Tab-separated table of N, CA and C in Angstrom:
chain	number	residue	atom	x	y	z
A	7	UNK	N	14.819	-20.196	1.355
A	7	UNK	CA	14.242	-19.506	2.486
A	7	UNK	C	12.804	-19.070	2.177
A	8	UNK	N	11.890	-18.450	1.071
A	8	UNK	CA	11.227	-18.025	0.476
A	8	UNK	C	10.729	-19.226	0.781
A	9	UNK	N	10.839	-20.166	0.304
A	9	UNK	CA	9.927	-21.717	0.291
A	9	UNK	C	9.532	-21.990	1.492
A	10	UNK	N	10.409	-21.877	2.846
A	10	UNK	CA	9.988	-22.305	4.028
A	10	UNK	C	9.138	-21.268	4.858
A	11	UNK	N	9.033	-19.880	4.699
A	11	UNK	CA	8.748	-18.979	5.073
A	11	UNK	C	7.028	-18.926	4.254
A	12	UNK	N	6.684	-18.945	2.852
A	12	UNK	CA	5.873	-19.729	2.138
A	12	UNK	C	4.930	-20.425	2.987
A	13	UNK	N	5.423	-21.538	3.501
A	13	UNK	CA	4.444	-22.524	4.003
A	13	UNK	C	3.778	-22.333	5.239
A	14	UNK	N	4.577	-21.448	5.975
A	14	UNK	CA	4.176	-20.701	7.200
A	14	UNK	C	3.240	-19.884	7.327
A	15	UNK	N	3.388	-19.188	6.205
A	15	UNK	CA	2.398	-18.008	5.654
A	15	UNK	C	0.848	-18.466	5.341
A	16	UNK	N	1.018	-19.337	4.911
A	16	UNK	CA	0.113	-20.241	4.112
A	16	UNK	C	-0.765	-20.926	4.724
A	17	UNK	N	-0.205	-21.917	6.102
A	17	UNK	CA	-0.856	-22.437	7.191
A	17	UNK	C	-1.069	-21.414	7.723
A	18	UNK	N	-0.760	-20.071	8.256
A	18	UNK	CA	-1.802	-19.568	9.060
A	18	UNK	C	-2.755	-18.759	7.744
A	19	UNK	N	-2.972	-18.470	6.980
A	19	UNK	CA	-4.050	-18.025	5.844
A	19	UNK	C	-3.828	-16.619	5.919
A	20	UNK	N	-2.515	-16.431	5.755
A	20	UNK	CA	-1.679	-15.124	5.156
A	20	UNK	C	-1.464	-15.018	3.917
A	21	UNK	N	-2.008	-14.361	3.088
A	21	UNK	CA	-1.870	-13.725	1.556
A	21	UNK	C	-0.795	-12.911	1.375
A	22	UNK	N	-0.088	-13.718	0.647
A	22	UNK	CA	1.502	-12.633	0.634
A	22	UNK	C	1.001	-11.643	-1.118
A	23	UNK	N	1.586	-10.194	-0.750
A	23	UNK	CA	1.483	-9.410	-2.050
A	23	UNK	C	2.675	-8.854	-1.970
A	24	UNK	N	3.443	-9.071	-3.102
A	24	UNK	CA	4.761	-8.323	-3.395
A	24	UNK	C	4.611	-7.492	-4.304
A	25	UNK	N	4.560	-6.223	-3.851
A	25	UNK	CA	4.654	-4.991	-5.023
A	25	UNK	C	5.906	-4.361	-5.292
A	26	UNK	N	5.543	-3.784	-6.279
A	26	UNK	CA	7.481	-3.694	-6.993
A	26	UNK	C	7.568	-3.926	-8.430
A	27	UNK	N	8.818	-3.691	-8.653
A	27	UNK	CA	8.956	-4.146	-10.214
A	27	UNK	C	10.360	-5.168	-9.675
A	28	UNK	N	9.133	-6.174	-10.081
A	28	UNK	CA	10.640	-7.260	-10.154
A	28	UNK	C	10.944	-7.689	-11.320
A	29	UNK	N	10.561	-7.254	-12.027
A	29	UNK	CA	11.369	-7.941	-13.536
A	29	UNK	C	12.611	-7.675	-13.786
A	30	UNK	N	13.778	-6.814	-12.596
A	30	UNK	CA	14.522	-6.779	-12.478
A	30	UNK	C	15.262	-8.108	-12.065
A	31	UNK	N	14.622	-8.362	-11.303
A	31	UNK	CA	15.004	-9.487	-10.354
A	31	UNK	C	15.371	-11.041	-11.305
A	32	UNK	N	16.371	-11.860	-10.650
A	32	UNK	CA	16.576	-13.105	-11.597
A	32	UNK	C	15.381	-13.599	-11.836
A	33	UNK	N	15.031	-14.383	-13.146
A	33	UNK	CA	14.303	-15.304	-13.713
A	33	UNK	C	13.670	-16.306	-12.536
A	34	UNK	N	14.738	-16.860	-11.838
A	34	UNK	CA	14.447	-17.898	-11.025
A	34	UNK	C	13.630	-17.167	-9.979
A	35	UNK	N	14.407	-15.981	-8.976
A	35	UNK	CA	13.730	-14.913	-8.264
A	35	UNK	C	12.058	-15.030	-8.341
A	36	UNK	N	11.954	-14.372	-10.007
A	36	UNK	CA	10.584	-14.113	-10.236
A	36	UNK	C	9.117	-14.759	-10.080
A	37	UNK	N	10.135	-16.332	-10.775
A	37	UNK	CA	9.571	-17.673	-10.788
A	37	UNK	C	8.997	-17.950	-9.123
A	38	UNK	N	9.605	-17.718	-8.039
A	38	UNK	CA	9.701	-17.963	-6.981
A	38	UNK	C	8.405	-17.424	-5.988
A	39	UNK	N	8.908	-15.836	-6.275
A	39	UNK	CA	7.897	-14.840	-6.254
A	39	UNK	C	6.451	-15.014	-6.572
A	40	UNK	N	6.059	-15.114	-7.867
A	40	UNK	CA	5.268	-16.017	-8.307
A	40	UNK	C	4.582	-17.169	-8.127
A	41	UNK	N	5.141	-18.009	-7.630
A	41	UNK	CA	4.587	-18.999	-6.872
A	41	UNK	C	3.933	-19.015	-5.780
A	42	UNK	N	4.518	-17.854	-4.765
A	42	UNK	CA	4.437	-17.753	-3.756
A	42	UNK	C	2.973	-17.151	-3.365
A	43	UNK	N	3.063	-15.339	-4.192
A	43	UNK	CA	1.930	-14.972	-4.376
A	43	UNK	C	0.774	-16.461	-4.752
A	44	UNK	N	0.814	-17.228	-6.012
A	44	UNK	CA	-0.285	-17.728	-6.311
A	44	UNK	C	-1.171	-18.982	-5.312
A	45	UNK	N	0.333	-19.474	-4.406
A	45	UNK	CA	0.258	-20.147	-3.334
A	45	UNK	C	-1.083	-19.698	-2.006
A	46	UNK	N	-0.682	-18.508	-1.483
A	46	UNK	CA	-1.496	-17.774	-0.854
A	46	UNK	C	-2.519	-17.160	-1.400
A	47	UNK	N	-2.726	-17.053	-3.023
A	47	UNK	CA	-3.744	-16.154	-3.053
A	47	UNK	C	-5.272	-16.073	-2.530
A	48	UNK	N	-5.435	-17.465	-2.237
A	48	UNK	CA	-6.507	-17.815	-2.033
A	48	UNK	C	-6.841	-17.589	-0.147
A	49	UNK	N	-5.807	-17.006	0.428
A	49	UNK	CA	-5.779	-17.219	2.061
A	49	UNK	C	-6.770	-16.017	2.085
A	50	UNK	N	-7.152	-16.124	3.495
A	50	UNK	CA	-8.775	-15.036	4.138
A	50	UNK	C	-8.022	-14.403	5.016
A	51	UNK	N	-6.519	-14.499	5.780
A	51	UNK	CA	-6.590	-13.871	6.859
A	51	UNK	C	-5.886	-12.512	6.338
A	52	UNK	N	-4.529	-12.317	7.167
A	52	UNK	CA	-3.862	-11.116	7.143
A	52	UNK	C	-3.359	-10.764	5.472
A	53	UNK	N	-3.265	-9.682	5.244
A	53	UNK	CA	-2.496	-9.972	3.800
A	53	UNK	C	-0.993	-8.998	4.100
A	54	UNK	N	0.255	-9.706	3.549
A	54	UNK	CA	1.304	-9.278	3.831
A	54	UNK	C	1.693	-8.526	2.896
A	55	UNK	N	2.013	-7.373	3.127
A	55	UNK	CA	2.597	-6.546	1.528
A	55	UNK	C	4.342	-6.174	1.947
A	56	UNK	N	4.864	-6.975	0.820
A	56	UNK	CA	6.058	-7.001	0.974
A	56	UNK	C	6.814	-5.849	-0.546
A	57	UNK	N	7.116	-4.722	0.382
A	57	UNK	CA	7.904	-3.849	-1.131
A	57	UNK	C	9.425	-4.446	-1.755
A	58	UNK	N	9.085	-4.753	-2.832
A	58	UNK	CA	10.563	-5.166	-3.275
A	58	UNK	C	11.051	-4.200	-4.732
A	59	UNK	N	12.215	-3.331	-4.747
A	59	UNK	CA	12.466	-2.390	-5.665
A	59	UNK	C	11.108	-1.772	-6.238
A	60	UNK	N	10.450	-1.006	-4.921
A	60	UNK	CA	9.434	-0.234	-5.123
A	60	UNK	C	9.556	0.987	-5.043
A	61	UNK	N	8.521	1.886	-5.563
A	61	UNK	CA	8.666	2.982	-5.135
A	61	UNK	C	6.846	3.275	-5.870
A	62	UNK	N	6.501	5.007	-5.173
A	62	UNK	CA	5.415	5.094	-5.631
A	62	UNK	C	5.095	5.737	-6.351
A	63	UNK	N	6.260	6.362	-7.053
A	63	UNK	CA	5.949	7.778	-8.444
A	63	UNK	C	5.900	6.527	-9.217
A	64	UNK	N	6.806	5.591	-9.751
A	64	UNK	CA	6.838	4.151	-10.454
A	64	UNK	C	5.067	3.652	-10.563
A	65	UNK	N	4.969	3.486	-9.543
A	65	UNK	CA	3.678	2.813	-9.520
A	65	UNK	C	2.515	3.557	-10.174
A	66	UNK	N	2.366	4.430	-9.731
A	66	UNK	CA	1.771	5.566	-10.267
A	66	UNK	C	1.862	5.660	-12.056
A	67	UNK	N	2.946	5.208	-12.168
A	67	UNK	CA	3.994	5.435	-13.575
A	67	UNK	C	3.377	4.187	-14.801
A	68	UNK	N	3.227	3.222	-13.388
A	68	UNK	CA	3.516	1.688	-14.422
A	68	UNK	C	1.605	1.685	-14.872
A	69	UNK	N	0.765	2.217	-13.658
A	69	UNK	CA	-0.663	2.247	-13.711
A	69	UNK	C	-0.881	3.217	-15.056
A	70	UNK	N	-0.241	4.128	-15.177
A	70	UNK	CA	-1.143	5.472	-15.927
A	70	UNK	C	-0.432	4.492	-17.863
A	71	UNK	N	0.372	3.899	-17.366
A	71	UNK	CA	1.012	3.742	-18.619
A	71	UNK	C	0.406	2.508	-19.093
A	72	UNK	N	-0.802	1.564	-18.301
A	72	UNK	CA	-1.206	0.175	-18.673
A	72	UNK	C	-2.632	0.780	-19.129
A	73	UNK	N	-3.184	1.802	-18.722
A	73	UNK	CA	-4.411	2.349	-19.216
A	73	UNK	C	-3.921	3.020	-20.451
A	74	UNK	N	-3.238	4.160	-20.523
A	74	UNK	CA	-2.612	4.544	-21.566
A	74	UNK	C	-2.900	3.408	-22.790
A	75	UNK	N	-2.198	2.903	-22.512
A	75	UNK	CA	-1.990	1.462	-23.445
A	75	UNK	C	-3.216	1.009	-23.978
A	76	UNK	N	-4.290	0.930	-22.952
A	76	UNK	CA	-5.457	0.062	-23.189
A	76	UNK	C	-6.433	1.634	-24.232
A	77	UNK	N	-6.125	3.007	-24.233
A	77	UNK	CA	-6.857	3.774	-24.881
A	77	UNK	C	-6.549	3.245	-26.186
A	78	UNK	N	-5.048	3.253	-26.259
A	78	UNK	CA	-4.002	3.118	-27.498
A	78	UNK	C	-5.177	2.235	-28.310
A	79	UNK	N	-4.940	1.220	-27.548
A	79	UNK	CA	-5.750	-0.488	-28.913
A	79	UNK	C	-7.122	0.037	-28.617
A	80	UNK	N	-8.067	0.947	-27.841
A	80	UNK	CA	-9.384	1.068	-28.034
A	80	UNK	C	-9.850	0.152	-27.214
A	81	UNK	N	-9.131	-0.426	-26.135
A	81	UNK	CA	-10.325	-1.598	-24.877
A	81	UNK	C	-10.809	-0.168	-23.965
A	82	UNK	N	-10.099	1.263	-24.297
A	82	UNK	CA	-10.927	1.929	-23.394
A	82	UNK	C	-10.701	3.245	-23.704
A	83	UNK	N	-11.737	4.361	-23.300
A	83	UNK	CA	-11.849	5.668	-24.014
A	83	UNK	C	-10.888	6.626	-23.015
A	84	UNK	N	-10.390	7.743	-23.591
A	84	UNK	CA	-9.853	8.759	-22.387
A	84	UNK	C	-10.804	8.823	-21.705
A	85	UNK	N	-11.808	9.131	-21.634
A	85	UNK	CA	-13.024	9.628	-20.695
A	85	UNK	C	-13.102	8.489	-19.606
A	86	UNK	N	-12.489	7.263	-20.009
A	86	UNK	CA	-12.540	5.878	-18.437
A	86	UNK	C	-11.255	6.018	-17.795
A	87	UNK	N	-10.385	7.259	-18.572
A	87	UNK	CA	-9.596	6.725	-17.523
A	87	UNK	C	-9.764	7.896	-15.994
A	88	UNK	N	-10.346	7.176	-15.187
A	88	UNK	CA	-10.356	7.773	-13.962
A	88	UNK	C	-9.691	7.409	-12.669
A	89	UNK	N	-10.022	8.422	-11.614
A	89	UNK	CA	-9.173	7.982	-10.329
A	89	UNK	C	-9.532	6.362	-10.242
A	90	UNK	N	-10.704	5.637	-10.395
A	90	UNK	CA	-11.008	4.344	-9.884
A	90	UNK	C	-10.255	3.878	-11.046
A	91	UNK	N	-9.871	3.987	-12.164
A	91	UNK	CA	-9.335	2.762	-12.996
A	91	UNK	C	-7.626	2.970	-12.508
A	92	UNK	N	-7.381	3.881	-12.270
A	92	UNK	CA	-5.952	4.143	-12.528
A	92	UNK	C	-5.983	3.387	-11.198
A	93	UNK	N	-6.701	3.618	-9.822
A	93	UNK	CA	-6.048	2.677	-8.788
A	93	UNK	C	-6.375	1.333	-8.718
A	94	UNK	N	-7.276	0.792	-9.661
A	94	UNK	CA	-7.562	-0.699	-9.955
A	94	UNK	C	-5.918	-1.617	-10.730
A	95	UNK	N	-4.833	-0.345	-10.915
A	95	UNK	CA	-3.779	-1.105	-12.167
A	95	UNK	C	-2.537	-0.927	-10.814
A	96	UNK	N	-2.646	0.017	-9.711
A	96	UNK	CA	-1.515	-0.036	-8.775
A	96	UNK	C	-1.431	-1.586	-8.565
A	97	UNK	N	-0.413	-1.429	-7.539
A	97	UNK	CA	0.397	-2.480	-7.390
A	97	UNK	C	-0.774	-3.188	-6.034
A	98	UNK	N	-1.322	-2.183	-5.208
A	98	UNK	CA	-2.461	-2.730	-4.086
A	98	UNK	C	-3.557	-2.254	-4.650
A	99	UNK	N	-3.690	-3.063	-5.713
A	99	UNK	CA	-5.535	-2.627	-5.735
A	99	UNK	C	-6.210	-3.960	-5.327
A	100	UNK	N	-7.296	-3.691	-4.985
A	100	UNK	CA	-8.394	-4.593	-4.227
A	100	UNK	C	-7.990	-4.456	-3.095
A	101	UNK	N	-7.082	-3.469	-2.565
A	101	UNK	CA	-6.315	-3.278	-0.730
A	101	UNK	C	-7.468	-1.463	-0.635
A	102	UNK	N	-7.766	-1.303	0.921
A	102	UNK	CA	-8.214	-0.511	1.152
A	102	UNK	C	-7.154	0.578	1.876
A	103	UNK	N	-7.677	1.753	1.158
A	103	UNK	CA	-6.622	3.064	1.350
A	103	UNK	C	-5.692	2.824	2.830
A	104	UNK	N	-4.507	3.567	3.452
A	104	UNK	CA	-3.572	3.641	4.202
A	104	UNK	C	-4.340	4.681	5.077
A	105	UNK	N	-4.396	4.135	6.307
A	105	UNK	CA	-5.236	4.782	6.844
A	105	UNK	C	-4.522	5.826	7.911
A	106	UNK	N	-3.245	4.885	8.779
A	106	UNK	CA	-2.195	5.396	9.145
A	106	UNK	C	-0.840	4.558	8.436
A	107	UNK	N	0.131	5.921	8.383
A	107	UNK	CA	1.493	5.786	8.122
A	107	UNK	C	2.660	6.071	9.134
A	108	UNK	N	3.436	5.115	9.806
A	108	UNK	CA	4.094	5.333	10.852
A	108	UNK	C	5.447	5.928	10.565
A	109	UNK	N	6.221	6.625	10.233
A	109	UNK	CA	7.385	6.652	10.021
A	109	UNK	C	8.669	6.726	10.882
A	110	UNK	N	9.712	5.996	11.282
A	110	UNK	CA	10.567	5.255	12.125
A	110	UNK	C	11.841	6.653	11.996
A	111	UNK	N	12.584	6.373	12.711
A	111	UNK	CA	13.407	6.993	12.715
A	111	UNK	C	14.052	8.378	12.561
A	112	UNK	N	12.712	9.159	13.203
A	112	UNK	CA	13.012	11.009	12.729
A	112	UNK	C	12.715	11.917	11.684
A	113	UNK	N	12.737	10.953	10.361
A	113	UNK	CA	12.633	11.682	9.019
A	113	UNK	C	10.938	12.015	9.161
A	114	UNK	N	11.136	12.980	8.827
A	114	UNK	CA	9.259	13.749	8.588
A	114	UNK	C	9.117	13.501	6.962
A	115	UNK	N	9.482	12.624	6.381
A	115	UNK	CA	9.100	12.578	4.856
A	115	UNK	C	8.496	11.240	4.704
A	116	UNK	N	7.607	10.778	3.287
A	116	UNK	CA	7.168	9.862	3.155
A	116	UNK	C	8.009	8.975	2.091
A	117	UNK	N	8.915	9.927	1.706
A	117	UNK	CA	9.929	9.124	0.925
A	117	UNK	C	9.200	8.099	-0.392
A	118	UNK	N	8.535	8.659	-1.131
A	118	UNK	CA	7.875	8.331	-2.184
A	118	UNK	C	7.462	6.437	-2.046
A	119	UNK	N	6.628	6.519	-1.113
A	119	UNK	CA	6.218	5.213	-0.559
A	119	UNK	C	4.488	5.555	-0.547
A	120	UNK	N	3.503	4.771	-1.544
A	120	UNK	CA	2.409	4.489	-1.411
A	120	UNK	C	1.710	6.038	-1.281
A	121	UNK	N	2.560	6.578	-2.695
A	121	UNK	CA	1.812	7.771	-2.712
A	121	UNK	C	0.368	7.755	-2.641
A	122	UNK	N	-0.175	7.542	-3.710
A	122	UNK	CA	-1.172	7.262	-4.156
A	122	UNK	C	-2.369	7.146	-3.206
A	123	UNK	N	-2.272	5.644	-2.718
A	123	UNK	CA	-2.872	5.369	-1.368
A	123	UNK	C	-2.587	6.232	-0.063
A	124	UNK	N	-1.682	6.295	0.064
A	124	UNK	CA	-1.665	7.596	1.345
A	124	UNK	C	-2.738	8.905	1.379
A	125	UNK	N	-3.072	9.343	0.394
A	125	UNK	CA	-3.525	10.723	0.005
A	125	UNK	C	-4.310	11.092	0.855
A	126	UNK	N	-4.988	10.280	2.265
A	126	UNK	CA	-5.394	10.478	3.194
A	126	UNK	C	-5.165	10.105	4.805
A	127	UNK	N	-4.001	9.503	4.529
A	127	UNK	CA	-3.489	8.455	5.547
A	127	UNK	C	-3.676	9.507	6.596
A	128	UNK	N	-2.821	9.235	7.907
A	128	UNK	CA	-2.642	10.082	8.875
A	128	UNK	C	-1.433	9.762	8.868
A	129	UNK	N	-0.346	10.422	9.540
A	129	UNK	CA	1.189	10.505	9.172
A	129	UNK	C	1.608	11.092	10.641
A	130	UNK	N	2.058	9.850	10.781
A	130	UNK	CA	3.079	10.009	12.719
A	130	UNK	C	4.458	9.589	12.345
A	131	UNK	N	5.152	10.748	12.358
A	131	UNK	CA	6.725	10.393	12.854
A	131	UNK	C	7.360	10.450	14.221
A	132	UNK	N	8.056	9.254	14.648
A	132	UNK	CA	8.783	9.133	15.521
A	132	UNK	C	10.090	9.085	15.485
A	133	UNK	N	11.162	9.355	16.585
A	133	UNK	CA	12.227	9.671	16.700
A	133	UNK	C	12.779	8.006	16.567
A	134	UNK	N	12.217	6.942	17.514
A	134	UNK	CA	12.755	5.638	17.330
A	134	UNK	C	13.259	5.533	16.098
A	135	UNK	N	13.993	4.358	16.289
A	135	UNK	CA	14.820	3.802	15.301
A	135	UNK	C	13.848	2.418	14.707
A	136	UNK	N	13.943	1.771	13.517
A	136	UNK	CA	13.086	0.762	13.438
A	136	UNK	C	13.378	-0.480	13.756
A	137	UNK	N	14.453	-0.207	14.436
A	137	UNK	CA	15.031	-1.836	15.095
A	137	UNK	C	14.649	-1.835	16.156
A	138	UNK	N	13.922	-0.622	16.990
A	138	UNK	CA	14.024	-0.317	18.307
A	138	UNK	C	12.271	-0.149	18.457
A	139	UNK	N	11.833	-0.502	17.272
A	139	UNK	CA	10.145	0.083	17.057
A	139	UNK	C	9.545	-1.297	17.737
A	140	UNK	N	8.922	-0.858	19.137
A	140	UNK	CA	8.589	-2.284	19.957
A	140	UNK	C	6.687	-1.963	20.010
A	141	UNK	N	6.757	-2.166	21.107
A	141	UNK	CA	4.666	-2.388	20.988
A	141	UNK	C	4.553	-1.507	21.935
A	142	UNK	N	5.355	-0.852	22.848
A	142	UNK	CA	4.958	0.654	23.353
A	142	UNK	C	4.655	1.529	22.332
A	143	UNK	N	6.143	1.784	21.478
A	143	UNK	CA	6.321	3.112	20.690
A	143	UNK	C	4.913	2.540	19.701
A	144	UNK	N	4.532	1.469	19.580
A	144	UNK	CA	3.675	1.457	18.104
A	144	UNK	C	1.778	2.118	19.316
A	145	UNK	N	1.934	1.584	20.238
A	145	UNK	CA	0.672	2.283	21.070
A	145	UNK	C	0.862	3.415	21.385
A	146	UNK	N	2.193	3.994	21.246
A	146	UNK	CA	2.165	5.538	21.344
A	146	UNK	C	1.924	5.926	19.892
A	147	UNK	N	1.916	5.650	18.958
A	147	UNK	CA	1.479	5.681	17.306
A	147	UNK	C	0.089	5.551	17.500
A	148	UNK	N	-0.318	4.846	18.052
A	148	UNK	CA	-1.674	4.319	17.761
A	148	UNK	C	-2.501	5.477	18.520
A	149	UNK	N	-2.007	5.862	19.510
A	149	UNK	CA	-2.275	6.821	20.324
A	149	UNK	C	-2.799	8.046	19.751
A	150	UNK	N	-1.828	8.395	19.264
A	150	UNK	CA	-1.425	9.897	18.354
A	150	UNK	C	-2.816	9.751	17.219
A	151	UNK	N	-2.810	8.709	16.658
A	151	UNK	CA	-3.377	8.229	15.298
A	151	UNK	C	-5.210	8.884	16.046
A	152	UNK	N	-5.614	7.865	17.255
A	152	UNK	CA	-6.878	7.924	17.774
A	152	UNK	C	-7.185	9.359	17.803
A	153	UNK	N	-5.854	10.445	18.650
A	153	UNK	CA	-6.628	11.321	18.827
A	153	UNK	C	-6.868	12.181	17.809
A	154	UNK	N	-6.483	12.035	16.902
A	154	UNK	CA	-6.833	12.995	15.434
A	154	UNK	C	-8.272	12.781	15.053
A	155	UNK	N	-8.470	14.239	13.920
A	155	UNK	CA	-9.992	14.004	13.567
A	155	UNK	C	-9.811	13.388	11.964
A	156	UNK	N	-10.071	12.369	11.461
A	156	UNK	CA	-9.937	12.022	9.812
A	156	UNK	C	-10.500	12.990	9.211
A	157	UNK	N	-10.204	13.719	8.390
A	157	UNK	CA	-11.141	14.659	7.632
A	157	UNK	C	-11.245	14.531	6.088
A	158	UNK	N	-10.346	13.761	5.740
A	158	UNK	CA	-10.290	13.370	4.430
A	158	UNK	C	-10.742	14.192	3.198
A	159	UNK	N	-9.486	15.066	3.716
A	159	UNK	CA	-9.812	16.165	2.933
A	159	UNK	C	-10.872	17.317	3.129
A	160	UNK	N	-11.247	17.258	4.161
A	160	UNK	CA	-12.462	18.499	4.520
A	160	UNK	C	-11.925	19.205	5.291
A	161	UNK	N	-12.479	20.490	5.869
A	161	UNK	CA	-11.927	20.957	6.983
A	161	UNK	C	-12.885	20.798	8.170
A	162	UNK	N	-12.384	21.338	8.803
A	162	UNK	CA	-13.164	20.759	10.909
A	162	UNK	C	-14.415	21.649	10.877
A	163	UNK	N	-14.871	22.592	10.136
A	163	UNK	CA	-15.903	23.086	10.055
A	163	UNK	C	-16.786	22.439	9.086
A	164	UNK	N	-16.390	21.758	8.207
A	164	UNK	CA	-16.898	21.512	7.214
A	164	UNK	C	-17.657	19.222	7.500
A	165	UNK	N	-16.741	19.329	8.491
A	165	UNK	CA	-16.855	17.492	9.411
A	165	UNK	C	-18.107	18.517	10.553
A	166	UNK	N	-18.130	19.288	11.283
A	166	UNK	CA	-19.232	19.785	12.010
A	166	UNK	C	-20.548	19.898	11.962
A	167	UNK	N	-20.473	20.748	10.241
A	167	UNK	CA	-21.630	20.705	9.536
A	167	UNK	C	-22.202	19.617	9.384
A	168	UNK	N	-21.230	18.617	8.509
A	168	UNK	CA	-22.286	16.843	8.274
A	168	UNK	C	-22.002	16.389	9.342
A	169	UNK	N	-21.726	16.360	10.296
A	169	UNK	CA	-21.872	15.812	11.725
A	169	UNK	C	-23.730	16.585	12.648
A	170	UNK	N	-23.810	17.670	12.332
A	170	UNK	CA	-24.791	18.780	12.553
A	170	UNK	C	-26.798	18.045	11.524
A	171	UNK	N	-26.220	17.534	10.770
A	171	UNK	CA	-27.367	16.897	9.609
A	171	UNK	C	-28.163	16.033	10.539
């Protein structure tokens, strides 16, 4: 299925990214996986991020621990390891931050999904269900999303002022 789904992806110039730890996953699985990513890597259009046995304290986990590593042998000093290196080792780096996060089905939590990247998202929960999540409820998302102010971290007096410059 992976194989035929693959080629689809591929003709329209969809970049598939699977984040996750699959080294859980069978040998063959991985092999598969693998291919697939290297298949698309080269596509310009949409890029698909597919979570497979993900989570984002992990990620967070697997990043701080590959720099770690790299102080260990000396390819790099404590002093490099910063916010930009640690999100260059996540699972979406070279992807630009989460800008909105939709969440389906009632729960007001983010459920340890793309911590990291979220840290500024905008965050709409809806009551729908995600089987039931059609292209109204996502323009009523989109809706919600527009009328907010991004502040990214500032406050509304503080967006006034450099708006005021």
């Amino acid at each position: 299925m992976l194989q035929r789904e693959i080629k689809l992806l591929h003709k329209n110039q969809v970049k598939l990214n699977i984040i996750g730890d699959i080294s859980r996953f069978s040998a063959r699985l991985q092999k598969q996986i693998s291919a697939a990513q290297e298949k698309t890597a080269g596509n310009t259009g949409l890029i698909l991020n597919v979570a497979a046995n993900y989570g984002g304290r992990w990620d967070i986990l697997q990043a701080a621990q590959k720099l770690a590593q790299k102080v260990e042998t000396g390819e790099m000093t404590s002093s490099q390891f910063t916010e930009e290196a640690l999100s260059e080792h996540l699972c979406m780096q070279n992807q630009s931050e989460v800008d909105l996060m939709i969440r389906t089905g009632g729960d007001c939590r983010i459920s340890n999904f793309v911590l990291w990247q979220a840290a500024y998202a905008e965050l709409v929960f809806i009551d729908t269900l995600w089987p039931d999540f059609d292209e109204q409820a996502f323009h009523e998302a989109i809706a919600i999303f527009a009328s907010r102010q991004r502040r990214f971290g500032l406050t509304g007096s503080q967006i006034d002022e450099m708006r005021a410059l």
